[in-house]
JSON list of C-alpha atoms in Angstrom, two decimals:
[
{"chain": "A", "resi": 154, "resn": "TYR", "atom": "CA", "xyz": [151.41, 219.72, 14.15]},
{"chain": "A", "resi": 155, "resn": "SER", "atom": "CA", "xyz": [154.46, 217.75, 15.16]},
{"chain": "A", "resi": 156, "resn": "SER", "atom": "CA", "xyz": [156.86, 217.07, 12.35]},
{"chain": "A", "resi": 157, "resn": "SER", "atom": "CA", "xyz": [157.81, 213.57, 11.23]},
{"chain": "A", "resi": 158, "resn": "PRO", "atom": "CA", "xyz": [160.37, 212.44, 8.63]},
{"chain": "A", "resi": 159, "resn": "SER", "atom": "CA", "xyz": [158.92, 212.85, 5.16]},
{"chain": "A", "resi": 160, "resn": "PRO", "atom": "CA", "xyz": [159.50, 209.93, 2.83]},
{"chain": "A", "resi": 161, "resn": "SER", "atom": "CA", "xyz": [161.46, 210.77, -0.34]},
{"chain": "A", "resi": 162, "resn": "MET", "atom": "CA", "xyz": [159.72, 211.00, -3.69]},
{"chain": "A", "resi": 163, "resn": "ASP", "atom": "CA", "xyz": [161.30, 207.75, -4.91]},
{"chain": "A", "resi": 164, "resn": "SER", "atom": "CA", "xyz": [160.55, 205.71, -1.79]},
{"chain": "A", "resi": 165, "resn": "SER", "atom": "CA", "xyz": [157.39, 204.07, -3.21]},
{"chain": "A", "resi": 166, "resn": "VAL", "atom": "CA", "xyz": [155.39, 204.86, -0.11]},
{"chain": "A", "resi": 167, "resn": "CYS", "atom": "CA", "xyz": [152.44, 207.17, 0.39]},
{"chain": "A", "resi": 168, "resn": "LEU", "atom": "CA", "xyz": [153.61, 210.66, 1.29]},
{"chain": "A", "resi": 169, "resn": "ILE", "atom": "CA", "xyz": [150.58, 211.03, 3.57]},
{"chain": "A", "resi": 170, "resn": "CYS", "atom": "CA", "xyz": [150.40, 207.81, 5.60]},
{"chain": "A", "resi": 171, "resn": "ALA", "atom": "CA", "xyz": [153.57, 205.91, 4.49]},
{"chain": "A", "resi": 172, "resn": "VAL", "atom": "CA", "xyz": [151.86, 202.74, 3.26]},
{"chain": "A", "resi": 173, "resn": "PRO", "atom": "CA", "xyz": [153.57, 201.03, 0.28]},
{"chain": "A", "resi": 174, "resn": "ILE", "atom": "CA", "xyz": [152.30, 202.19, -3.13]},
{"chain": "A", "resi": 175, "resn": "ASN", "atom": "CA", "xyz": [153.03, 201.45, -6.77]},
{"chain": "A", "resi": 176, "resn": "SER", "atom": "CA", "xyz": [151.25, 204.30, -8.56]},
{"chain": "A", "resi": 177, "resn": "LEU", "atom": "CA", "xyz": [150.44, 208.02, -8.37]},
{"chain": "A", "resi": 178, "resn": "HIS", "atom": "CA", "xyz": [147.09, 209.42, -7.24]},
{"chain": "A", "resi": 179, "resn": "LEU", "atom": "CA", "xyz": [145.91, 213.03, -7.69]},
{"chain": "A", "resi": 180, "resn": "GLY", "atom": "CA", "xyz": [149.33, 214.11, -8.93]},
{"chain": "A", "resi": 181, "resn": "ILE", "atom": "CA", "xyz": [151.52, 212.88, -6.06]},
{"chain": "A", "resi": 182, "resn": "GLU", "atom": "CA", "xyz": [152.85, 209.65, -4.63]},
{"chain": "A", "resi": 183, "resn": "ALA", "atom": "CA", "xyz": [149.88, 208.81, -2.43]},
{"chain": "A", "resi": 184, "resn": "CYS", "atom": "CA", "xyz": [147.81, 205.70, -1.74]},
{"chain": "A", "resi": 185, "resn": "ARG", "atom": "CA", "xyz": [144.31, 205.31, -3.09]},
{"chain": "A", "resi": 186, "resn": "ALA", "atom": "CA", "xyz": [142.78, 205.60, 0.41]},
{"chain": "A", "resi": 187, "resn": "CYS", "atom": "CA", "xyz": [144.37, 209.01, 1.06]},
{"chain": "A", "resi": 188, "resn": "ALA", "atom": "CA", "xyz": [143.44, 210.22, -2.43]},
{"chain": "A", "resi": 189, "resn": "CYS", "atom": "CA", "xyz": [139.82, 209.16, -1.88]},
{"chain": "A", "resi": 190, "resn": "PHE", "atom": "CA", "xyz": [139.81, 210.83, 1.53]},
{"chain": "A", "resi": 191, "resn": "TYR", "atom": "CA", "xyz": [141.04, 214.10, 0.03]},
{"chain": "A", "resi": 192, "resn": "THR", "atom": "CA", "xyz": [138.53, 213.93, -2.84]},
{"chain": "A", "resi": 193, "resn": "ARG", "atom": "CA", "xyz": [135.59, 213.30, -0.49]},
{"chain": "A", "resi": 194, "resn": "THR", "atom": "CA", "xyz": [136.71, 216.16, 1.77]},
{"chain": "A", "resi": 195, "resn": "VAL", "atom": "CA", "xyz": [137.02, 218.67, -1.08]},
{"chain": "A", "resi": 196, "resn": "LYS", "atom": "CA", "xyz": [133.73, 217.65, -2.71]},
{"chain": "A", "resi": 197, "resn": "ALA", "atom": "CA", "xyz": [131.84, 217.83, 0.58]},
{"chain": "A", "resi": 198, "resn": "GLY", "atom": "CA", "xyz": [133.55, 221.06, 1.72]},
{"chain": "A", "resi": 199, "resn": "ARG", "atom": "CA", "xyz": [134.27, 219.56, 5.10]},
{"chain": "A", "resi": 200, "resn": "LYS", "atom": "CA", "xyz": [136.21, 221.25, 7.88]},
{"chain": "A", "resi": 201, "resn": "PHE", "atom": "CA", "xyz": [137.90, 219.01, 10.42]},
{"chain": "A", "resi": 202, "resn": "ALA", "atom": "CA", "xyz": [138.99, 219.67, 13.97]},
{"chain": "A", "resi": 203, "resn": "CYS", "atom": "CA", "xyz": [142.26, 218.32, 15.30]},
{"chain": "A", "resi": 204, "resn": "ARG", "atom": "CA", "xyz": [141.66, 214.91, 16.87]},
{"chain": "A", "resi": 205, "resn": "GLN", "atom": "CA", "xyz": [143.71, 215.60, 19.99]},
{"chain": "A", "resi": 206, "resn": "GLY", "atom": "CA", "xyz": [143.01, 219.31, 20.07]},
{"chain": "A", "resi": 207, "resn": "ASP", "atom": "CA", "xyz": [146.66, 220.26, 20.55]},
{"chain": "A", "resi": 208, "resn": "ARG", "atom": "CA", "xyz": [147.70, 220.18, 16.84]},
{"chain": "A", "resi": 209, "resn": "LYS", "atom": "CA", "xyz": [150.39, 217.59, 17.60]},
{"chain": "A", "resi": 210, "resn": "CYS", "atom": "CA", "xyz": [148.89, 214.57, 15.84]},
{"chain": "A", "resi": 211, "resn": "VAL", "atom": "CA", "xyz": [151.05, 212.16, 13.86]},
{"chain": "A", "resi": 212, "resn": "ILE", "atom": "CA", "xyz": [149.82, 209.80, 11.14]},
{"chain": "A", "resi": 213, "resn": "ARG", "atom": "CA", "xyz": [151.17, 206.31, 11.58]},
{"chain": "A", "resi": 214, "resn": "LYS", "atom": "CA", "xyz": [151.15, 203.54, 9.02]},
{"chain": "A", "resi": 215, "resn": "HIS", "atom": "CA", "xyz": [148.87, 201.09, 10.82]},
{"chain": "A", "resi": 216, "resn": "GLN", "atom": "CA", "xyz": [146.86, 203.56, 12.89]},
{"chain": "A", "resi": 217, "resn": "ASN", "atom": "CA", "xyz": [143.15, 202.82, 12.55]},
{"chain": "A", "resi": 218, "resn": "TYR", "atom": "CA", "xyz": [141.92, 206.31, 13.45]},
{"chain": "A", "resi": 219, "resn": "MET", "atom": "CA", "xyz": [143.99, 209.05, 11.88]},
{"chain": "A", "resi": 220, "resn": "CYS", "atom": "CA", "xyz": [143.49, 212.72, 12.69]},
{"chain": "A", "resi": 221, "resn": "ARG", "atom": "CA", "xyz": [141.49, 213.93, 9.70]},
{"chain": "A", "resi": 222, "resn": "ARG", "atom": "CA", "xyz": [142.64, 217.52, 10.08]},
{"chain": "A", "resi": 223, "resn": "TYR", "atom": "CA", "xyz": [146.30, 216.52, 9.97]},
{"chain": "A", "resi": 224, "resn": "ARG", "atom": "CA", "xyz": [145.71, 214.05, 7.13]},
{"chain": "A", "resi": 225, "resn": "TYR", "atom": "CA", "xyz": [143.96, 216.72, 5.04]},
{"chain": "A", "resi": 226, "resn": "ASP", "atom": "CA", "xyz": [146.67, 219.30, 5.77]},
{"chain": "A", "resi": 227, "resn": "LYS", "atom": "CA", "xyz": [149.36, 216.87, 4.59]},
{"chain": "A", "resi": 228, "resn": "CYS", "atom": "CA", "xyz": [147.45, 216.26, 1.35]},
{"chain": "A", "resi": 229, "resn": "VAL", "atom": "CA", "xyz": [147.45, 220.02, 0.73]},
{"chain": "A", "resi": 230, "resn": "GLU", "atom": "CA", "xyz": [151.09, 220.40, 1.80]},
{"chain": "A", "resi": 231, "resn": "PHE", "atom": "CA", "xyz": [152.33, 217.80, -0.67]},
{"chain": "A", "resi": 232, "resn": "GLY", "atom": "CA", "xyz": [150.35, 219.30, -3.53]},
{"chain": "A", "resi": 233, "resn": "MET", "atom": "CA", "xyz": [147.48, 216.87, -3.98]},
{"chain": "A", "resi": 234, "resn": "ILE", "atom": "CA", "xyz": [145.18, 218.18, -6.74]},
{"chain": "A", "resi": 235, "resn": "TYR", "atom": "CA", "xyz": [141.54, 217.27, -7.21]},
{"chain": "A", "resi": 236, "resn": "GLU", "atom": "CA", "xyz": [140.05, 218.27, -10.56]},
{"chain": "A", "resi": 237, "resn": "PRO", "atom": "CA", "xyz": [136.30, 217.63, -10.75]},
{"chain": "A", "resi": 238, "resn": "ARG", "atom": "CA", "xyz": [135.09, 216.00, -13.92]},
{"chain": "A", "resi": 239, "resn": "ALA", "atom": "CA", "xyz": [133.03, 218.04, -16.31]},
{"chain": "A", "resi": 240, "resn": "LYS", "atom": "CA", "xyz": [129.32, 217.66, -15.63]},
{"chain": "A", "resi": 241, "resn": "ARG", "atom": "CA", "xyz": [127.45, 215.44, -18.04]},
{"chain": "A", "resi": 242, "resn": "ARG", "atom": "CA", "xyz": [123.83, 214.68, -18.52]},
{"chain": "A", "resi": 243, "resn": "PRO", "atom": "CA", "xyz": [122.93, 211.78, -16.22]},
{"chain": "A", "resi": 244, "resn": "LYS", "atom": "CA", "xyz": [121.67, 208.56, -17.73]},
{"chain": "A", "resi": 245, "resn": "ASN", "atom": "CA", "xyz": [118.16, 207.36, -16.94]},
{"chain": "A", "resi": 246, "resn": "LYS", "atom": "CA", "xyz": [119.43, 205.10, -14.15]},
{"chain": "A", "resi": 247, "resn": "GLU", "atom": "CA", "xyz": [121.50, 207.86, -12.57]},
{"chain": "A", "resi": 248, "resn": "LYS", "atom": "CA", "xyz": [118.61, 210.31, -12.90]},
{"chain": "A", "resi": 249, "resn": "ALA", "atom": "CA", "xyz": [116.27, 207.90, -11.13]},
{"chain": "A", "resi": 250, "resn": "ILE", "atom": "CA", "xyz": [118.77, 207.48, -8.29]},
{"chain": "A", "resi": 251, "resn": "LEU", "atom": "CA", "xyz": [119.15, 211.25, -7.92]},
{"chain": "A", "resi": 252, "resn": "GLU", "atom": "CA", "xyz": [115.40, 211.73, -7.81]},
{"chain": "A", "resi": 253, "resn": "LEU", "atom": "CA", "xyz": [115.02, 209.08, -5.12]},
{"chain": "A", "resi": 254, "resn": "LEU", "atom": "CA", "xyz": [117.85, 210.53, -3.04]},
{"chain": "A", "resi": 255, "resn": "GLN", "atom": "CA", "xyz": [116.32, 213.98, -3.26]},
{"chain": "A", "resi": 256, "resn": "SER", "atom": "CA", "xyz": [112.97, 212.63, -2.07]},
{"chain": "A", "resi": 257, "resn": "LEU", "atom": "CA", "xyz": [114.45, 211.07, 1.07]},
{"chain": "A", "resi": 258, "resn": "PRO", "atom": "CA", "xyz": [114.96, 213.10, 4.26]},
{"chain": "A", "resi": 259, "resn": "LEU", "atom": "CA", "xyz": [118.72, 212.64, 4.53]},
{"chain": "A", "resi": 260, "resn": "VAL", "atom": "CA", "xyz": [120.61, 212.99, 7.79]},
{"chain": "A", "resi": 261, "resn": "GLU", "atom": "CA", "xyz": [123.14, 215.82, 7.67]},
{"chain": "A", "resi": 262, "resn": "ARG", "atom": "CA", "xyz": [126.68, 214.44, 7.71]},
{"chain": "A", "resi": 263, "resn": "ASN", "atom": "CA", "xyz": [129.10, 216.16, 10.02]},
{"chain": "A", "resi": 264, "resn": "GLU", "atom": "CA", "xyz": [131.98, 215.29, 12.25]},
{"chain": "A", "resi": 265, "resn": "GLU", "atom": "CA", "xyz": [129.80, 215.39, 15.37]},
{"chain": "A", "resi": 266, "resn": "ALA", "atom": "CA", "xyz": [127.26, 212.87, 13.98]},
{"chain": "A", "resi": 267, "resn": "SER", "atom": "CA", "xyz": [127.04, 209.59, 15.83]},
{"chain": "A", "resi": 268, "resn": "LEU", "atom": "CA", "xyz": [127.81, 206.25, 14.22]},
{"chain": "A", "resi": 269, "resn": "ILE", "atom": "CA", "xyz": [124.08, 205.47, 14.13]},
{"chain": "A", "resi": 270, "resn": "ASP", "atom": "CA", "xyz": [123.35, 208.76, 12.34]},
{"chain": "A", "resi": 271, "resn": "ARG", "atom": "CA", "xyz": [126.03, 208.06, 9.74]},
{"chain": "A", "resi": 272, "resn": "MET", "atom": "CA", "xyz": [124.72, 204.54, 9.22]},
{"chain": "A", "resi": 273, "resn": "GLU", "atom": "CA", "xyz": [121.20, 205.91, 8.75]},
{"chain": "A", "resi": 274, "resn": "ALA", "atom": "CA", "xyz": [122.34, 208.43, 6.15]},
{"chain": "A", "resi": 275, "resn": "GLU", "atom": "CA", "xyz": [124.29, 205.81, 4.21]},
{"chain": "A", "resi": 276, "resn": "TYR", "atom": "CA", "xyz": [121.42, 203.32, 4.40]},
{"chain": "A", "resi": 277, "resn": "ARG", "atom": "CA", "xyz": [119.02, 205.85, 2.87]},
{"chain": "A", "resi": 278, "resn": "SER", "atom": "CA", "xyz": [121.42, 206.38, -0.03]},
{"chain": "A", "resi": 279, "resn": "MET", "atom": "CA", "xyz": [121.96, 202.64, -0.44]},
{"chain": "A", "resi": 280, "resn": "TYR", "atom": "CA", "xyz": [118.19, 202.00, -0.33]},
{"chain": "A", "resi": 281, "resn": "ALA", "atom": "CA", "xyz": [117.67, 204.40, -3.24]},
{"chain": "A", "resi": 282, "resn": "ARG", "atom": "CA", "xyz": [120.40, 202.78, -5.34]},
{"chain": "A", "resi": 283, "resn": "ARG", "atom": "CA", "xyz": [119.13, 199.27, -4.64]},
{"chain": "A", "resi": 284, "resn": "LEU", "atom": "CA", "xyz": [115.56, 200.22, -5.44]},
{"chain": "A", "resi": 285, "resn": "VAL", "atom": "CA", "xyz": [116.52, 201.46, -8.91]},
{"chain": "A", "resi": 286, "resn": "GLN", "atom": "CA", "xyz": [118.53, 198.31, -9.62]},
{"chain": "A", "resi": 287, "resn": "GLU", "atom": "CA", "xyz": [115.81, 195.99, -8.35]},
{"chain": "A", "resi": 288, "resn": "LYS", "atom": "CA", "xyz": [113.16, 197.66, -10.50]},
{"chain": "A", "resi": 289, "resn": "GLU", "atom": "CA", "xyz": [115.39, 197.25, -13.54]},
{"chain": "A", "resi": 290, "resn": "TYR", "atom": "CA", "xyz": [115.87, 193.56, -12.76]},
{"chain": "A", "resi": 291, "resn": "VAL", "atom": "CA", "xyz": [112.14, 192.97, -12.18]},
{"chain": "A", "resi": 292, "resn": "THR", "atom": "CA", "xyz": [111.39, 194.55, -15.56]},
{"chain": "A", "resi": 293, "resn": "GLN", "atom": "CA", "xyz": [114.01, 192.46, -17.35]},
{"chain": "A", "resi": 294, "resn": "ARG", "atom": "CA", "xyz": [112.88, 189.20, -15.75]},
{"chain": "A", "resi": 295, "resn": "LYS", "atom": "CA", "xyz": [109.19, 190.11, -16.13]},
{"chain": "A", "resi": 296, "resn": "LEU", "atom": "CA", "xyz": [108.39, 188.93, -12.61]},
{"chain": "A", "resi": 297, "resn": "THR", "atom": "CA", "xyz": [104.72, 188.55, -11.71]},
{"chain": "A", "resi": 298, "resn": "ARG", "atom": "CA", "xyz": [103.16, 191.45, -9.80]},
{"chain": "A", "resi": 299, "resn": "TYR", "atom": "CA", "xyz": [101.90, 190.45, -6.36]},
{"chain": "A", "resi": 300, "resn": "ASN", "atom": "CA", "xyz": [98.45, 191.68, -5.41]},
{"chain": "A", "resi": 301, "resn": "HIS", "atom": "CA", "xyz": [99.33, 193.87, -2.45]},
{"chain": "A", "resi": 302, "resn": "PRO", "atom": "CA", "xyz": [96.86, 196.57, -1.36]},
{"chain": "A", "resi": 303, "resn": "THR", "atom": "CA", "xyz": [99.40, 199.37, -1.00]},
{"chain": "A", "resi": 304, "resn": "GLN", "atom": "CA", "xyz": [102.86, 198.34, -2.24]},
{"chain": "A", "resi": 305, "resn": "GLU", "atom": "CA", "xyz": [104.38, 197.57, -5.64]},
{"chain": "A", "resi": 306, "resn": "LEU", "atom": "CA", "xyz": [105.71, 194.07, -4.96]},
{"chain": "A", "resi": 307, "resn": "TYR", "atom": "CA", "xyz": [106.66, 191.13, -7.18]},
{"chain": "A", "resi": 308, "resn": "LEU", "atom": "CA", "xyz": [106.80, 187.38, -6.67]},
{"chain": "A", "resi": 309, "resn": "SER", "atom": "CA", "xyz": [110.36, 186.13, -6.41]},
{"chain": "A", "resi": 310, "resn": "ASP", "atom": "CA", "xyz": [111.99, 182.81, -7.22]},
{"chain": "A", "resi": 311, "resn": "PHE", "atom": "CA", "xyz": [115.42, 181.49, -6.31]},
{"chain": "A", "resi": 312, "resn": "PRO", "atom": "CA", "xyz": [117.29, 182.93, -9.33]},
{"chain": "A", "resi": 313, "resn": "ALA", "atom": "CA", "xyz": [115.75, 186.34, -8.63]},
{"chain": "A", "resi": 314, "resn": "PHE", "atom": "CA", "xyz": [116.64, 186.12, -4.94]},
{"chain": "A", "resi": 315, "resn": "TYR", "atom": "CA", "xyz": [120.22, 185.20, -5.82]},
{"chain": "A", "resi": 316, "resn": "GLU", "atom": "CA", "xyz": [120.70, 188.07, -8.26]},
{"chain": "A", "resi": 317, "resn": "LEU", "atom": "CA", "xyz": [119.06, 190.67, -6.00]},
{"chain": "A", "resi": 318, "resn": "PHE", "atom": "CA", "xyz": [121.13, 189.47, -3.06]},
{"chain": "A", "resi": 319, "resn": "ARG", "atom": "CA", "xyz": [124.26, 190.15, -5.09]},
{"chain": "A", "resi": 320, "resn": "ILE", "atom": "CA", "xyz": [123.08, 193.74, -5.45]},
{"chain": "A", "resi": 321, "resn": "ALA", "atom": "CA", "xyz": [122.56, 193.92, -1.67]},
{"chain": "A", "resi": 322, "resn": "ILE", "atom": "CA", "xyz": [126.09, 192.61, -1.07]},
{"chain": "A", "resi": 323, "resn": "LYS", "atom": "CA", "xyz": [127.64, 195.22, -3.34]},
{"chain": "A", "resi": 324, "resn": "GLU", "atom": "CA", "xyz": [125.71, 198.09, -1.78]},
{"chain": "A", "resi": 325, "resn": "SER", "atom": "CA", "xyz": [126.29, 196.85, 1.78]},
{"chain": "A", "resi": 326, "resn": "ASN", "atom": "CA", "xyz": [130.01, 196.92, 1.06]},
{"chain": "A", "resi": 327, "resn": "ALA", "atom": "CA", "xyz": [129.60, 200.55, -0.01]},
{"chain": "A", "resi": 328, "resn": "ILE", "atom": "CA", "xyz": [128.04, 201.34, 3.39]},
{"chain": "A", "resi": 329, "resn": "LEU", "atom": "CA", "xyz": [131.07, 199.99, 5.24]},
{"chain": "A", "resi": 330, "resn": "GLN", "atom": "CA", "xyz": [133.47, 201.96, 3.03]},
{"chain": "A", "resi": 331, "resn": "ASN", "atom": "CA", "xyz": [131.53, 205.21, 3.41]},
{"chain": "A", "resi": 332, "resn": "VAL", "atom": "CA", "xyz": [130.88, 204.98, 7.16]},
{"chain": "A", "resi": 333, "resn": "PHE", "atom": "CA", "xyz": [134.35, 203.68, 8.11]},
{"chain": "A", "resi": 334, "resn": "GLU", "atom": "CA", "xyz": [136.80, 205.76, 6.08]},
{"chain": "A", "resi": 335, "resn": "GLU", "atom": "CA", "xyz": [139.70, 203.49, 7.06]},
{"chain": "A", "resi": 336, "resn": "PHE", "atom": "CA", "xyz": [137.83, 200.32, 5.99]},
{"chain": "A", "resi": 337, "resn": "THR", "atom": "CA", "xyz": [140.02, 199.78, 2.92]},
{"chain": "A", "resi": 338, "resn": "ASN", "atom": "CA", "xyz": [143.15, 200.00, 5.11]},
{"chain": "A", "resi": 339, "resn": "PHE", "atom": "CA", "xyz": [142.02, 197.28, 7.51]},
{"chain": "A", "resi": 340, "resn": "PRO", "atom": "CA", "xyz": [143.79, 193.91, 7.19]},
{"chain": "A", "resi": 341, "resn": "ILE", "atom": "CA", "xyz": [141.85, 191.69, 4.77]},
{"chain": "A", "resi": 342, "resn": "GLU", "atom": "CA", "xyz": [140.88, 189.22, 7.49]},
{"chain": "A", "resi": 343, "resn": "HIS", "atom": "CA", "xyz": [139.37, 192.04, 9.57]},
{"chain": "A", "resi": 344, "resn": "ARG", "atom": "CA", "xyz": [137.43, 193.38, 6.59]},
{"chain": "A", "resi": 345, "resn": "VAL", "atom": "CA", "xyz": [136.07, 189.93, 5.77]},
{"chain": "A", "resi": 346, "resn": "THR", "atom": "CA", "xyz": [134.98, 189.35, 9.38]},
{"chain": "A", "resi": 347, "resn": "LEU", "atom": "CA", "xyz": [133.33, 192.76, 9.69]},
{"chain": "A", "resi": 348, "resn": "PHE", "atom": "CA", "xyz": [131.58, 192.39, 6.34]},
{"chain": "A", "resi": 349, "resn": "LYS", "atom": "CA", "xyz": [130.32, 188.84, 7.01]},
{"chain": "A", "resi": 350, "resn": "ASN", "atom": "CA", "xyz": [128.97, 189.68, 10.45]},
{"chain": "A", "resi": 351, "resn": "PHE", "atom": "CA", "xyz": [127.47, 192.96, 9.28]},
{"chain": "A", "resi": 352, "resn": "LEU", "atom": "CA", "xyz": [125.84, 191.60, 6.11]},
{"chain": "A", "resi": 353, "resn": "ALA", "atom": "CA", "xyz": [124.21, 188.53, 7.66]},
{"chain": "A", "resi": 354, "resn": "LYS", "atom": "CA", "xyz": [122.68, 190.38, 10.60]},
{"chain": "A", "resi": 355, "resn": "PHE", "atom": "CA", "xyz": [121.80, 193.47, 8.60]},
{"chain": "A", "resi": 356, "resn": "ASN", "atom": "CA", "xyz": [119.91, 191.60, 5.88]},
{"chain": "A", "resi": 357, "resn": "MET", "atom": "CA", "xyz": [118.14, 189.39, 8.40]},
{"chain": "A", "resi": 358, "resn": "MET", "atom": "CA", "xyz": [116.90, 192.46, 10.30]},
{"chain": "A", "resi": 359, "resn": "GLU", "atom": "CA", "xyz": [115.90, 194.21, 7.08]},
{"chain": "A", "resi": 360, "resn": "GLY", "atom": "CA", "xyz": [113.97, 191.15, 5.84]},
{"chain": "A", "resi": 361, "resn": "ILE", "atom": "CA", "xyz": [112.15, 190.71, 9.13]},
{"chain": "A", "resi": 362, "resn": "TYR", "atom": "CA", "xyz": [111.26, 194.40, 9.32]},
{"chain": "A", "resi": 363, "resn": "LEU", "atom": "CA", "xyz": [109.90, 194.58, 5.76]},
{"chain": "A", "resi": 364, "resn": "SER", "atom": "CA", "xyz": [108.03, 191.28, 6.08]},
{"chain": "A", "resi": 365, "resn": "THR", "atom": "CA", "xyz": [106.34, 192.43, 9.26]},
{"chain": "A", "resi": 366, "resn": "LYS", "atom": "CA", "xyz": [105.57, 195.82, 7.74]},
{"chain": "A", "resi": 367, "resn": "TYR", "atom": "CA", "xyz": [103.94, 194.52, 4.54]},
{"chain": "A", "resi": 368, "resn": "PHE", "atom": "CA", "xyz": [102.60, 191.11, 5.60]},
{"chain": "A", "resi": 369, "resn": "LYS", "atom": "CA", "xyz": [101.05, 190.93, 9.04]},
{"chain": "A", "resi": 370, "resn": "ASN", "atom": "CA", "xyz": [99.95, 187.45, 10.13]},
{"chain": "A", "resi": 371, "resn": "SER", "atom": "CA", "xyz": [100.93, 185.96, 6.75]},
{"chain": "A", "resi": 372, "resn": "THR", "atom": "CA", "xyz": [103.24, 183.28, 5.36]},
{"chain": "A", "resi": 373, "resn": "MET", "atom": "CA", "xyz": [104.54, 185.79, 2.80]},
{"chain": "A", "resi": 374, "resn": "VAL", "atom": "CA", "xyz": [108.03, 187.18, 3.43]},
{"chain": "A", "resi": 375, "resn": "MET", "atom": "CA", "xyz": [110.12, 189.83, 1.71]},
{"chain": "A", "resi": 376, "resn": "ALA", "atom": "CA", "xyz": [113.03, 188.43, -0.32]},
{"chain": "A", "resi": 377, "resn": "SER", "atom": "CA", "xyz": [114.39, 191.90, -1.20]},
{"chain": "A", "resi": 378, "resn": "LEU", "atom": "CA", "xyz": [113.15, 195.50, -1.20]},
{"chain": "A", "resi": 379, "resn": "ILE", "atom": "CA", "xyz": [110.36, 194.84, -3.73]},
{"chain": "A", "resi": 380, "resn": "THR", "atom": "CA", "xyz": [110.17, 191.04, -4.14]},
{"chain": "A", "resi": 381, "resn": "CYS", "atom": "CA", "xyz": [108.46, 188.51, -1.91]},
{"chain": "A", "resi": 382, "resn": "GLY", "atom": "CA", "xyz": [107.78, 184.78, -1.61]},
{"chain": "A", "resi": 383, "resn": "ASP", "atom": "CA", "xyz": [105.37, 182.41, 0.09]},
{"chain": "A", "resi": 384, "resn": "MET", "atom": "CA", "xyz": [107.19, 180.35, 2.70]},
{"chain": "A", "resi": 385, "resn": "SER", "atom": "CA", "xyz": [104.29, 177.90, 2.96]},
{"chain": "A", "resi": 386, "resn": "ASP", "atom": "CA", "xyz": [105.01, 176.81, -0.61]},
{"chain": "A", "resi": 387, "resn": "GLN", "atom": "CA", "xyz": [108.75, 176.18, -0.60]},
{"chain": "A", "resi": 388, "resn": "GLU", "atom": "CA", "xyz": [108.47, 173.30, -3.07]},
{"chain": "A", "resi": 389, "resn": "GLU", "atom": "CA", "xyz": [107.25, 175.72, -5.70]},
{"chain": "A", "resi": 390, "resn": "TRP", "atom": "CA", "xyz": [110.21, 177.97, -4.89]},
{"chain": "A", "resi": 391, "resn": "MET", "atom": "CA", "xyz": [112.60, 175.05, -5.52]},
{"chain": "A", "resi": 392, "resn": "LYS", "atom": "CA", "xyz": [110.81, 174.04, -8.73]},
{"chain": "A", "resi": 393, "resn": "LYS", "atom": "CA", "xyz": [111.28, 177.52, -10.09]},
{"chain": "A", "resi": 394, "resn": "ARG", "atom": "CA", "xyz": [114.95, 177.39, -9.22]},
{"chain": "A", "resi": 395, "resn": "ASN", "atom": "CA", "xyz": [115.50, 174.09, -11.07]},
{"chain": "A", "resi": 396, "resn": "LYS", "atom": "CA", "xyz": [113.44, 175.25, -14.01]},
{"chain": "A", "resi": 397, "resn": "ASN", "atom": "CA", "xyz": [115.53, 178.38, -14.50]},
{"chain": "A", "resi": 398, "resn": "ARG", "atom": "CA", "xyz": [118.96, 176.82, -14.20]}
]
């Protein structure tokens, strides 16, 4: 790789990508993004190829697509240390998530995978996490079971829709961070724009798909993964919202 001036240890910049920092990560002066990148790489046992193929890549401060091979090599060169936490017995919620993830046919993640393949793999993981959280919420709120011939669905109201949508927002943000490794380094206005456009369209498509799948030729629509509502009775929906304020 081509050499570039290395920032000094007291320069308050990341030794890997030179962004300003104010704390240590994984034992060296590195930004959180580079530390997370190194941790993910070690945990997954990934092997990267040089982006240009000539081993002359240079990491620049505002470069959106860094060479992963060079970035990883710099982490090793400067002594970044990842120490896995001791394994502990998973809680019931974590255990349920693990069981769901294991039951789904995941797409193998590799450097040659297309963007669509990576999105599919992350969506499957997100779906499992959301499903566990939604079931917990339904149990706590004691929502009424909807009489569906094949699916375990529950009748939603506005408060339920609002709370479950917050879960969807959180998990959708996780998709962007996992698929686009440089997402946290994007300027805030770019992240907001990408997230807003992604979330609105994504949830609309998901809602339409699930509604069509579970309710053919019906006024019932899916409000989340396991909750639904009758769009021919919107006044009742609003009454429930006011009642639960």
